Amino acid sequence: MAGLTNRQNEILNIARTFGRVTVEDLAKRFEVSAQTIRKDLNDLCDHRSLTRIHGGAIIASGVENLAYEARRFVAAEEKKAIGAAAAELIPNGCSLFINIGTTTEEVASALRSHEDLLVITNNLNVAMVLYRHPRIEVIVAGGAVRRADGAVIGSTAISLIGQFKVDYAIIGASAIDEEGALLDFDYREVQAAQAIIANARSVMLVADSTKLRRSAPVRIAHLSQIQTFVTDTALPAGLANICHSRGIEVIEAMPRSASDLDEPGAEAPSPSVVRRA
C-alpha cells in the first residue's frame, strides 16, 4: 500500500491472514520495541487499514467481513468468556435459537453440560458441537449452506425458523454503532437473524468490544429489541445509557478498567462477571 513502510505492509499482510495482530508478537517478529510497533499500528489505523484493540489491532472493514477462520483469532479469549457467561443464563429444559458466528459457537460449546435443551440453528458449526450430546436435541434449518462458514441461509431456513416460538435466541453481530444499531454484512444472514429475533421470547446478544469499533452495511435490529447483552467489558457511555434506559441487562464477562486498555506490559484481566441493569 502506498505511503507505508515495508514493515507496515508486512504487518498488514499478517493481519489479513490471521484477523488480528498483537504488539508483543510483532515486536518479537521484527525485533523492534513495542513503542515502534504501536506507532506502526497507529499509522495503519490512520490509513483506515486496521482498527486498534486491546494489545494490538484487527483488520478494519466496513463492506466485507473477515474470513471465518481469521475471525476465530479475533478476541478469542473474550469470546470464550462471553460464551461461558451467556451459557450460565440459559436454564436446563428450555428451547433456543443459536445463529451464525464465532461467538455464538462459543455459547454452544459452553452449553454442552446442559440437559433437556432444544436447539434450533442455522449454523452447521453449532450443530456439530451439540448433536452428540444425548440430552440436547438439535434441529438444523434447511437451505443453501454458505461455504465460507457453514451458515444456512435463504428462504427455506427462514421458513423453518418461523415454525418455532422459543424461550431464548442467542444472536451475534458483526458491528454495533454508537446509536445502538446491530449490523452485519450479508442481507441473507440478516433476514435469518431477524426471523430468529421475531420468534423468541427473550433475545440475548453476544458480542465482544471489538464489534464497537467496526462498521457493516446491513441493519439486523436495534439494541432496544434485545433483553440481555453479554460482552467482555464495560460499554461506552452512549451504549450504556441506551441499555439502561431500555432496561437491557448487560453482562461483562471480562471487566477491566480504562487504564488497562493498552499499557505496556499489561496482562489480560482474569475472567469474572459483572452484571449491570
mmCIF file of N, CA and C in Angstrom, residues 65-139:
data_model
loop_
_atom_site.group_PDB
_atom_site.id
_atom_site.type_symbol
_atom_site.label_atom_id
_atom_site.label_comp_id
_atom_site.label_asym_id
_atom_site.label_seq_id
_atom_site.Cartn_x
_atom_site.Cartn_y
_atom_site.Cartn_z
ATOM 1 N N ASN A 65 -16.721 -8.791 5.434
ATOM 2 C CA ASN A 65 -16.265 -9.332 6.697
ATOM 3 C C ASN A 65 -14.946 -10.067 6.529
ATOM 4 N N LEU A 66 -14.257 -10.280 7.664
ATOM 5 C CA LEU A 66 -13.067 -11.106 7.656
ATOM 6 C C LEU A 66 -13.428 -12.542 7.309
ATOM 7 N N ALA A 67 -12.456 -13.283 6.781
ATOM 8 C CA ALA A 67 -12.654 -14.710 6.566
ATOM 9 C C ALA A 67 -12.995 -15.376 7.897
ATOM 10 N N TYR A 68 -13.847 -16.412 7.843
ATOM 11 C CA TYR A 68 -14.371 -17.011 9.067
ATOM 12 C C TYR A 68 -13.266 -17.546 9.963
ATOM 13 N N GLU A 69 -12.294 -18.261 9.388
ATOM 14 C CA GLU A 69 -11.222 -18.815 10.197
ATOM 15 C C GLU A 69 -10.388 -17.703 10.816
ATOM 16 N N ALA A 70 -10.195 -16.601 10.096
ATOM 17 C CA ALA A 70 -9.465 -15.467 10.668
ATOM 18 C C ALA A 70 -10.234 -14.880 11.842
ATOM 19 N N ARG A 71 -11.574 -14.845 11.761
ATOM 20 C CA ARG A 71 -12.373 -14.284 12.850
ATOM 21 C C ARG A 71 -12.242 -15.083 14.136
ATOM 22 N N ARG A 72 -11.900 -16.351 14.022
ATOM 23 C CA ARG A 72 -11.703 -17.164 15.227
ATOM 24 C C ARG A 72 -10.545 -16.636 16.074
ATOM 25 N N PHE A 73 -9.570 -15.980 15.446
ATOM 26 C CA PHE A 73 -8.420 -15.470 16.175
ATOM 27 C C PHE A 73 -8.695 -14.133 16.842
ATOM 28 N N VAL A 74 -9.726 -13.437 16.401
ATOM 29 C CA VAL A 74 -10.013 -12.095 16.911
ATOM 30 C C VAL A 74 -10.733 -12.202 18.254
ATOM 31 N N ALA A 75 -10.131 -11.627 19.287
ATOM 32 C CA ALA A 75 -10.741 -11.615 20.626
ATOM 33 C C ALA A 75 -11.145 -13.016 21.082
ATOM 34 N N ALA A 76 -10.272 -13.994 20.847
ATOM 35 C CA ALA A 76 -10.620 -15.388 21.129
ATOM 36 C C ALA A 76 -10.921 -15.623 22.608
ATOM 37 N N GLU A 77 -10.091 -15.082 23.505
ATOM 38 C CA GLU A 77 -10.330 -15.277 24.937
ATOM 39 C C GLU A 77 -11.595 -14.565 25.385
ATOM 40 N N GLU A 78 -11.824 -13.392 24.824
ATOM 41 C CA GLU A 78 -13.040 -12.645 25.165
ATOM 42 C C GLU A 78 -14.285 -13.423 24.743
ATOM 43 N N LYS A 79 -14.251 -13.992 23.531
ATOM 44 C CA LYS A 79 -15.404 -14.765 23.052
ATOM 45 C C LYS A 79 -15.658 -15.986 23.927
ATOM 46 N N LYS A 80 -14.595 -16.626 24.357
ATOM 47 C CA LYS A 80 -14.745 -17.804 25.228
ATOM 48 C C LYS A 80 -15.399 -17.416 26.553
ATOM 49 N N ALA A 81 -14.949 -16.297 27.123
ATOM 50 C CA ALA A 81 -15.540 -15.826 28.379
ATOM 51 C C ALA A 81 -16.996 -15.427 28.182
ATOM 52 N N ILE A 82 -17.292 -14.767 27.067
ATOM 53 C CA ILE A 82 -18.674 -14.383 26.764
ATOM 54 C C ILE A 82 -19.546 -15.632 26.626
ATOM 55 N N GLY A 83 -19.026 -16.640 25.923
ATOM 56 C CA GLY A 83 -19.782 -17.877 25.753
ATOM 57 C C GLY A 83 -20.129 -18.529 27.074
ATOM 58 N N ALA A 84 -19.155 -18.572 27.992
ATOM 59 C CA ALA A 84 -19.394 -19.179 29.300
ATOM 60 C C ALA A 84 -20.412 -18.374 30.099
ATOM 61 N N ALA A 85 -20.286 -17.039 30.068
ATOM 62 C CA ALA A 85 -21.219 -16.191 30.818
ATOM 63 C C ALA A 85 -22.637 -16.304 30.260
ATOM 64 N N ALA A 86 -22.761 -16.360 28.931
ATOM 65 C CA ALA A 86 -24.085 -16.480 28.318
ATOM 66 C C ALA A 86 -24.724 -17.813 28.660
ATOM 67 N N ALA A 87 -23.937 -18.889 28.613
ATOM 68 C CA ALA A 87 -24.480 -20.222 28.892
ATOM 69 C C ALA A 87 -25.015 -20.322 30.317
ATOM 70 N N GLU A 88 -24.389 -19.599 31.247
ATOM 71 C CA GLU A 88 -24.867 -19.620 32.634
ATOM 72 C C GLU A 88 -26.265 -19.043 32.777
ATOM 73 N N LEU A 89 -26.681 -18.222 31.817
ATOM 74 C CA LEU A 89 -28.004 -17.600 31.866
ATOM 75 C C LEU A 89 -29.091 -18.491 31.261
ATOM 76 N N ILE A 90 -28.693 -19.572 30.626
ATOM 77 C CA ILE A 90 -29.645 -20.477 29.955
ATOM 78 C C ILE A 90 -29.977 -21.633 30.885
ATOM 79 N N PRO A 91 -31.230 -21.780 31.295
ATOM 80 C CA PRO A 91 -31.586 -22.884 32.190
ATOM 81 C C PRO A 91 -31.720 -24.205 31.436
ATOM 82 N N ASN A 92 -31.628 -25.301 32.156
ATOM 83 C CA ASN A 92 -31.950 -26.601 31.577
ATOM 84 C C ASN A 92 -33.434 -26.631 31.201
ATOM 85 N N GLY A 93 -33.757 -27.479 30.251
ATOM 86 C CA GLY A 93 -35.153 -27.695 29.909
ATOM 87 C C GLY A 93 -35.797 -26.574 29.124
ATOM 88 N N CYS A 94 -35.013 -25.839 28.321
ATOM 89 C CA CYS A 94 -35.595 -24.743 27.542
ATOM 90 C C CYS A 94 -35.294 -24.933 26.058
ATOM 91 N N SER A 95 -35.899 -24.080 25.240
ATOM 92 C CA SER A 95 -35.680 -24.100 23.793
ATOM 93 C C SER A 95 -34.971 -22.819 23.392
ATOM 94 N N LEU A 96 -34.123 -22.904 22.373
ATOM 95 C CA LEU A 96 -33.393 -21.712 21.967
ATOM 96 C C LEU A 96 -32.941 -21.793 20.518
ATOM 97 N N PHE A 97 -32.842 -20.611 19.914
ATOM 98 C CA PHE A 97 -32.180 -20.432 18.627
ATOM 99 C C PHE A 97 -30.725 -20.043 18.893
ATOM 100 N N ILE A 98 -29.827 -20.523 18.052
ATOM 101 C CA ILE A 98 -28.446 -20.040 18.049
ATOM 102 C C ILE A 98 -28.093 -19.737 16.601
ATOM 103 N N ASN A 99 -27.686 -18.507 16.332
ATOM 104 C CA ASN A 99 -27.435 -18.168 14.933
ATOM 105 C C ASN A 99 -25.952 -18.216 14.584
ATOM 106 N N ILE A 100 -25.582 -17.544 13.515
ATOM 107 C CA ILE A 100 -24.280 -17.684 12.904
ATOM 108 C C ILE A 100 -23.258 -16.811 13.622
ATOM 109 N N GLY A 101 -22.028 -17.345 13.798
ATOM 110 C CA GLY A 101 -20.960 -16.522 14.341
ATOM 111 C C GLY A 101 -20.007 -17.294 15.215
ATOM 112 N N THR A 102 -18.787 -16.796 15.312
ATOM 113 C CA THR A 102 -17.795 -17.458 16.154
ATOM 114 C C THR A 102 -18.119 -17.296 17.636
ATOM 115 N N THR A 103 -18.770 -16.204 18.020
ATOM 116 C CA THR A 103 -19.133 -16.023 19.429
ATOM 117 C C THR A 103 -20.305 -16.910 19.816
ATOM 118 N N THR A 104 -21.282 -17.034 18.936
ATOM 119 C CA THR A 104 -22.403 -17.937 19.238
ATOM 120 C C THR A 104 -21.928 -19.382 19.318
ATOM 121 N N GLU A 105 -20.901 -19.729 18.567
ATOM 122 C CA GLU A 105 -20.325 -21.076 18.680
ATOM 123 C C GLU A 105 -19.725 -21.302 20.067
ATOM 124 N N GLU A 106 -19.134 -20.256 20.635
ATOM 125 C CA GLU A 106 -18.592 -20.391 21.993
ATOM 126 C C GLU A 106 -19.711 -20.602 23.005
ATOM 127 N N VAL A 107 -20.862 -19.980 22.782
ATOM 128 C CA VAL A 107 -22.013 -20.236 23.651
ATOM 129 C C VAL A 107 -22.411 -21.705 23.545
ATOM 130 N N ALA A 108 -22.489 -22.204 22.313
ATOM 131 C CA ALA A 108 -22.849 -23.611 22.107
ATOM 132 C C ALA A 108 -21.870 -24.539 22.830
ATOM 133 N N SER A 109 -20.583 -24.253 22.730
ATOM 134 C CA SER A 109 -19.583 -25.081 23.410
ATOM 135 C C SER A 109 -19.812 -25.103 24.914
ATOM 136 N N ALA A 110 -20.192 -23.952 25.467
ATOM 137 C CA ALA A 110 -20.409 -23.850 26.907
ATOM 138 C C ALA A 110 -21.732 -24.474 27.350
ATOM 139 N N LEU A 111 -22.612 -24.797 26.406
ATOM 140 C CA LEU A 111 -23.904 -25.404 26.736
ATOM 141 C C LEU A 111 -23.854 -26.929 26.777
ATOM 142 N N ARG A 112 -22.715 -27.520 26.490
ATOM 143 C CA ARG A 112 -22.665 -28.977 26.331
ATOM 144 C C ARG A 112 -22.983 -29.759 27.602
ATOM 145 N N SER A 113 -22.842 -29.127 28.756
ATOM 146 C CA SER A 113 -23.178 -29.822 30.001
ATOM 147 C C SER A 113 -24.638 -29.604 30.403
ATOM 148 N N HIS A 114 -25.389 -28.809 29.637
ATOM 149 C CA HIS A 114 -26.808 -28.589 29.923
ATOM 150 C C HIS A 114 -27.627 -29.838 29.583
ATOM 151 N N GLU A 115 -28.839 -29.873 30.103
ATOM 152 C CA GLU A 115 -29.720 -31.013 29.860
ATOM 153 C C GLU A 115 -31.074 -30.547 29.345
ATOM 154 N N ASP A 116 -31.663 -31.405 28.530
ATOM 155 C CA ASP A 116 -33.031 -31.211 28.036
ATOM 156 C C ASP A 116 -33.208 -29.890 27.299
ATOM 157 N N LEU A 117 -32.259 -29.604 26.421
ATOM 158 C CA LEU A 117 -32.351 -28.417 25.580
ATOM 159 C C LEU A 117 -32.868 -28.807 24.192
ATOM 160 N N LEU A 118 -33.638 -27.901 23.602
ATOM 161 C CA LEU A 118 -33.981 -27.982 22.188
ATOM 162 C C LEU A 118 -33.287 -26.800 21.518
ATOM 163 N N VAL A 119 -32.364 -27.086 20.606
ATOM 164 C CA VAL A 119 -31.593 -26.042 19.940
ATOM 165 C C VAL A 119 -31.920 -26.053 18.454
ATOM 166 N N ILE A 120 -32.413 -24.924 17.963
ATOM 167 C CA ILE A 120 -32.649 -24.757 16.521
ATOM 168 C C ILE A 120 -31.586 -23.797 16.009
ATOM 169 N N THR A 121 -30.874 -24.184 14.964
ATOM 170 C CA THR A 121 -29.772 -23.360 14.500
ATOM 171 C C THR A 121 -29.666 -23.358 12.983
ATOM 172 N N ASN A 122 -29.148 -22.258 12.452
ATOM 173 C CA ASN A 122 -28.786 -22.197 11.039
ATOM 174 C C ASN A 122 -27.273 -22.114 10.898
ATOM 175 N N ASN A 123 -26.580 -22.688 11.869
ATOM 176 C CA ASN A 123 -25.129 -22.686 11.935
ATOM 177 C C ASN A 123 -24.655 -24.140 12.040
ATOM 178 N N LEU A 124 -24.088 -24.678 10.967
ATOM 179 C CA LEU A 124 -23.651 -26.072 10.976
ATOM 180 C C LEU A 124 -22.582 -26.324 12.024
ATOM 181 N N ASN A 125 -21.768 -25.326 12.322
ATOM 182 C CA ASN A 125 -20.732 -25.485 13.342
ATOM 183 C C ASN A 125 -21.347 -25.688 14.723
ATOM 184 N N VAL A 126 -22.419 -24.965 15.019
ATOM 185 C CA VAL A 126 -23.130 -25.158 16.281
ATOM 186 C C VAL A 126 -23.711 -26.563 16.350
ATOM 187 N N ALA A 127 -24.319 -27.009 15.253
ATOM 188 C CA ALA A 127 -24.893 -28.362 15.219
ATOM 189 C C ALA A 127 -23.831 -29.416 15.490
ATOM 190 N N MET A 128 -22.650 -29.251 14.902
ATOM 191 C CA MET A 128 -21.570 -30.220 15.095
ATOM 192 C C MET A 128 -21.074 -30.223 16.538
ATOM 193 N N VAL A 129 -21.107 -29.088 17.199
ATOM 194 C CA VAL A 129 -20.688 -29.012 18.597
ATOM 195 C C VAL A 129 -21.664 -29.754 19.506
ATOM 196 N N LEU A 130 -22.973 -29.691 19.195
ATOM 197 C CA LEU A 130 -24.001 -30.142 20.137
ATOM 198 C C LEU A 130 -24.667 -31.472 19.825
ATOM 199 N N TYR A 131 -24.609 -31.944 18.588
ATOM 200 C CA TYR A 131 -25.507 -33.046 18.216
ATOM 201 C C TYR A 131 -25.178 -34.363 18.897
ATOM 202 N N ARG A 132 -23.967 -34.552 19.365
ATOM 203 C CA ARG A 132 -23.598 -35.827 20.000
ATOM 204 C C ARG A 132 -24.118 -35.961 21.429
ATOM 205 N N HIS A 133 -24.599 -34.870 22.002
ATOM 206 C CA HIS A 133 -24.978 -34.895 23.414
ATOM 207 C C HIS A 133 -26.420 -35.386 23.566
ATOM 208 N N PRO A 134 -26.614 -36.492 24.276
ATOM 209 C CA PRO A 134 -27.927 -37.163 24.285
ATOM 210 C C PRO A 134 -29.047 -36.347 24.925
ATOM 211 N N ARG A 135 -28.711 -35.375 25.765
ATOM 212 C CA ARG A 135 -29.761 -34.587 26.421
ATOM 213 C C ARG A 135 -30.006 -33.260 25.707
ATOM 214 N N ILE A 136 -29.446 -33.118 24.519
ATOM 215 C CA ILE A 136 -29.665 -31.897 23.728
ATOM 216 C C ILE A 136 -30.175 -32.305 22.347
ATOM 217 N N GLU A 137 -31.376 -31.863 22.014
ATOM 218 C CA GLU A 137 -31.926 -32.128 20.686
ATOM 219 C C GLU A 137 -31.583 -30.956 19.768
ATOM 220 N N VAL A 138 -31.069 -31.263 18.584
ATOM 221 C CA VAL A 138 -30.635 -30.234 17.651
ATOM 222 C C VAL A 138 -31.452 -30.316 16.367
ATOM 223 N N ILE A 139 -31.991 -29.188 15.950
ATOM 224 C CA ILE A 139 -32.692 -29.087 14.670
ATOM 225 C C ILE A 139 -31.942 -28.068 13.821
#
